[in-house]
Amino acid sequence: MSIAGGIAKAAENVVSMEANTMQIFSRNPRGSGYKTYSRKEMDAFQEIRSSHRFGPLLAHAPYTMNLASEKEEVYTFACMVIREDIARMDDLGIEMLVFHPGSHTGIGVKKGIENIIAGLDQAITGQEQITVLLETMSGKGTEIGASFEELKAIRDGVKHPERIGICLDTCHVFAAGYDIVHDLDGVLAEFDRVLGLKLLRAIHFNDSMMPFASRKDRHATIGDGMIGCKALMEVIQHPALKELPFYLETPLDDAGHKQEIERIRKEIGES
Ligand code: FE
Ligand code: FE
Ligand code: ZN
């Protein structure tokens, strides 16, 4: 969700759509600017989140950040953003920050992963409370992180792996070729084998406009894509996942999200 109107306003919005947590951008998702919040606004925000018992909050790093890049300006920028945003979000008391591992743009997965590891090592002190989440990616272009093994290699390489978790995006894993429609248990068993299910901290809950294993990243509203309502309801109710926070990234405005949440709750018999 956009926090252009301020973080307290965004939290009020969450309450009005009967949700109980939110994902915000840690700064302008397509640029580099960010807002700072006054003490007063932060107090208002904390008050809303505690009185409404929000689940863990998730901040999303900008899409313009590529920590796998070999290009000096791109890499320096990415290192600065991840370092600042881990510290800023940690200060705000936000529990998790998720980022797209990056695209190697031709230097190869191995070199790309080395760059990501070095980028994380200059950003994470080990003293933070916040958990940094690697997102499962669709594998479009030269994107890193479309396989659980690549995410595992990143986590294993850093100095503070205890600060790293995983955010599973349902649209991305489906597009990457993990068949959550016909074999959700198999995919979760594979995740557990490679990474360990205890590292799974958040779900990006999206349908996919693009077919299975297409390696294309286009989110659809819940039930209107190639994953479909039935499979997505199995995801949200799966015993291994149902305690996790779920964040919608579907192409809807606030009013649309409110209805989507209502529909999901009905489907799973929560209302
Ligand atoms: Fe993302
Ligand atoms: Fe996502
Ligand atoms: Zn996506």
XYZ file of C-alpha atoms and ligand atoms in Angstrom:
274
model
C 0.000 0.000 0.000
C 1.124 3.528 -0.672
C 1.907 5.673 2.347
C 1.762 8.958 0.472
C -0.850 10.205 2.966
C 1.331 9.217 5.915
C 1.844 6.026 7.843
C -0.921 6.617 10.427
C -3.403 7.272 7.628
C -2.321 4.028 5.934
C -2.931 2.121 9.174
C -6.410 3.673 9.501
C -7.087 2.561 5.974
C -6.131 -1.015 6.882
C -8.642 -0.931 9.718
C -11.369 0.384 7.422
C -10.834 -2.472 4.974
C -11.019 -4.985 7.814
C -7.508 -6.190 7.272
C -5.113 -6.712 10.165
C -1.688 -5.996 8.799
C -0.081 -4.205 5.875
C 2.819 -4.006 3.519
C 4.240 -0.557 2.897
C 7.033 0.626 0.634
C 10.178 1.530 2.517
C 10.574 4.463 0.087
C 9.375 5.486 -3.362
C 9.156 2.078 -5.116
C 10.235 3.462 -8.485
C 12.656 6.122 -7.331
C 14.807 6.843 -4.333
C 13.043 9.435 -2.176
C 11.476 8.780 1.212
C 9.453 10.541 3.851
C 10.425 10.896 7.465
C 7.726 10.732 10.141
C 7.236 12.990 13.107
C 7.145 11.556 16.627
C 3.460 12.454 16.724
C 2.640 10.551 13.554
C 4.623 7.516 14.714
C 2.762 7.535 18.041
C -0.581 7.675 16.213
C 0.538 4.813 14.004
C 1.705 2.645 16.929
C -1.553 3.326 18.738
C -3.640 2.095 15.775
C -1.547 -0.991 15.243
C -1.592 -2.071 18.868
C -5.258 -1.305 19.531
C -6.237 -3.279 16.416
C -3.721 -6.038 17.095
C -2.053 -5.890 13.720
C 0.054 -8.846 12.676
C 3.690 -8.253 11.706
C 4.273 -5.348 9.371
C 6.189 -5.798 6.158
C 8.112 -3.101 4.299
C 8.999 -3.622 0.628
C 12.259 -2.212 -0.752
C 12.129 -0.337 -4.082
C 12.020 -2.205 -7.385
C 14.757 0.049 -8.703
C 17.290 -1.576 -6.432
C 19.494 -4.301 -7.957
C 21.931 -5.782 -5.476
C 23.136 -8.368 -8.027
C 24.371 -5.769 -10.487
C 27.947 -5.438 -11.609
C 27.446 -1.821 -12.736
C 29.086 0.442 -10.235
C 26.385 3.164 -9.941
C 23.569 0.604 -9.821
C 25.329 -1.440 -7.153
C 26.364 1.525 -5.025
C 22.795 2.807 -5.078
C 21.408 -0.632 -4.131
C 23.886 -0.971 -1.251
C 22.943 2.472 0.057
C 19.186 1.771 -0.185
C 19.277 -1.615 1.532
C 21.565 -0.305 4.302
C 19.443 2.787 4.953
C 16.119 1.017 4.689
C 17.020 -1.834 7.039
C 18.049 0.776 9.623
C 15.057 3.072 8.971
C 12.429 0.301 9.053
C 14.048 -1.232 12.134
C 13.828 2.179 13.850
C 10.135 2.420 12.986
C 9.534 -0.924 14.699
C 8.572 -2.670 11.457
C 9.173 -6.396 11.812
C 10.274 -7.345 8.292
C 11.740 -5.856 5.123
C 11.388 -7.779 1.861
C 13.431 -7.221 -1.285
C 13.827 -8.746 -4.739
C 17.263 -10.397 -4.697
C 18.158 -8.874 -8.063
C 18.943 -9.582 -11.715
C 22.423 -10.636 -12.779
C 22.031 -9.035 -16.242
C 24.564 -11.344 -17.894
C 27.326 -11.863 -15.320
C 25.761 -15.166 -14.269
C 23.919 -16.429 -11.204
C 27.059 -17.220 -9.227
C 28.576 -13.743 -9.546
C 25.161 -12.152 -9.012
C 24.713 -14.056 -5.766
C 28.177 -12.977 -4.579
C 27.187 -9.350 -5.149
C 23.924 -9.814 -3.233
C 25.787 -11.402 -0.317
C 28.337 -8.576 -0.156
C 25.501 -6.038 -0.379
C 23.672 -7.641 2.545
C 26.848 -7.900 4.579
C 27.483 -4.164 4.361
C 23.861 -3.521 5.432
C 23.106 -5.982 8.237
C 24.917 -5.386 11.523
C 23.385 -8.324 13.371
C 22.113 -5.938 16.064
C 18.757 -5.265 14.374
C 15.389 -6.610 15.440
C 14.102 -6.598 11.875
C 14.172 -9.712 9.681
C 15.226 -9.219 6.070
C 13.206 -11.369 3.670
C 14.338 -12.646 0.289
C 11.391 -12.866 -2.097
C 10.794 -15.917 -4.295
C 10.893 -14.583 -7.859
C 9.270 -15.586 -11.171
C 12.604 -15.842 -12.988
C 11.849 -13.260 -15.659
C 14.908 -12.122 -17.589
C 18.005 -12.787 -15.493
C 16.237 -12.610 -12.147
C 17.873 -14.472 -9.259
C 15.706 -16.222 -6.668
C 13.311 -18.220 -8.839
C 14.576 -21.407 -7.198
C 14.680 -22.228 -3.505
C 18.318 -23.294 -3.983
C 19.368 -19.785 -5.080
C 17.697 -18.243 -2.038
C 19.420 -20.816 0.142
C 22.811 -19.936 -1.408
C 22.275 -16.257 -0.575
C 21.257 -16.946 3.010
C 24.092 -19.384 3.586
C 26.631 -16.887 2.280
C 25.913 -13.936 4.557
C 27.529 -13.131 7.887
C 24.185 -12.931 9.691
C 21.932 -15.655 8.256
C 19.862 -15.510 11.451
C 18.495 -12.141 10.267
C 17.344 -13.566 6.880
C 13.966 -15.174 6.140
C 11.885 -15.872 3.052
C 8.747 -14.283 1.606
C 6.883 -16.632 -0.721
C 4.969 -14.925 -3.531
C 2.254 -17.276 -4.828
C 2.223 -15.663 -8.285
C 6.003 -15.807 -8.595
C 6.498 -19.423 -7.479
C 3.742 -20.585 -9.835
C 5.305 -18.672 -12.734
C 8.719 -20.056 -11.760
C 7.433 -23.629 -12.106
C 6.453 -24.693 -8.590
C 3.063 -26.339 -9.025
C 1.049 -25.015 -6.104
C -2.161 -25.832 -8.011
C -1.731 -29.597 -8.274
C 0.899 -30.289 -5.648
C 0.962 -27.706 -2.873
C 2.165 -30.279 -0.349
C 4.996 -31.263 -2.685
C 6.092 -27.641 -3.133
C 6.056 -27.031 0.618
C 7.973 -30.262 1.204
C 10.558 -29.052 -1.317
C 10.757 -25.678 0.435
C 11.223 -27.470 3.724
C 13.918 -29.739 2.318
C 15.932 -26.907 0.736
C 15.366 -23.967 3.091
C 13.372 -25.202 6.072
C 9.780 -24.090 6.611
C 10.741 -22.143 9.716
C 12.412 -19.582 7.437
C 9.093 -18.832 5.753
C 7.870 -15.601 7.357
C 5.413 -14.008 4.927
C 3.201 -14.769 1.952
C 2.590 -12.406 -0.952
C -0.888 -13.557 -1.893
C -1.545 -13.059 -5.601
C -3.104 -14.858 -8.516
C -1.125 -15.006 -11.784
C -2.165 -13.700 -15.189
C 0.554 -15.779 -16.785
C 0.566 -19.580 -17.065
C 2.450 -22.101 -14.980
C 6.247 -22.026 -15.473
C 5.970 -19.024 -17.835
C 8.658 -17.119 -15.917
C 6.554 -13.996 -16.325
C 5.508 -11.770 -13.448
C 1.974 -10.410 -13.822
C -0.259 -10.397 -10.774
C -4.005 -11.066 -11.072
C -6.746 -10.527 -8.524
C -7.579 -13.575 -6.384
C -9.536 -16.130 -8.412
C -9.139 -14.315 -11.720
C -5.836 -15.811 -12.810
C -4.242 -19.113 -13.725
C -3.787 -20.272 -10.123
C -7.463 -19.851 -9.364
C -9.597 -19.492 -6.294
C -9.636 -23.127 -5.212
C -5.852 -23.513 -5.125
C -5.346 -20.136 -3.438
C -7.861 -20.995 -0.707
C -5.904 -24.184 -0.096
C -2.775 -22.064 0.303
C -4.329 -19.690 2.820
C -5.793 -22.568 4.850
C -2.803 -24.892 4.702
C -1.807 -26.015 8.211
C 1.842 -25.106 7.581
C 0.928 -21.575 6.416
C -2.159 -20.481 8.232
C -0.321 -18.716 11.050
C 1.696 -16.610 8.598
C 0.856 -13.036 7.596
C -0.597 -12.789 4.066
C -0.211 -9.609 2.005
C -2.236 -8.921 -1.139
C -0.376 -7.353 -4.076
C -3.261 -7.625 -6.494
C -4.020 -4.880 -9.019
C -6.860 -3.181 -7.112
C -7.440 0.098 -5.296
C -8.374 0.311 -1.599
C -12.094 -0.203 -2.240
C -11.299 -3.218 -4.414
C -8.997 -4.685 -1.777
C -11.666 -4.277 0.857
C -14.050 -6.379 -1.274
C -11.326 -8.887 -2.098
C -10.585 -9.425 1.609
C -14.288 -9.831 2.279
C -14.568 -12.453 -0.498
C -11.563 -14.375 0.813
C -12.972 -14.402 4.343
C -16.280 -15.755 3.004
C -14.544 -18.449 0.956
C -12.704 -19.758 3.995
C -15.696 -19.367 6.285
C -14.245 -16.584 8.424
C -17.303 -14.387 8.090
Fe 7.954 -8.026 -4.452
Fe 5.579 -10.019 -4.309
Zn 5.451 -9.839 -8.753
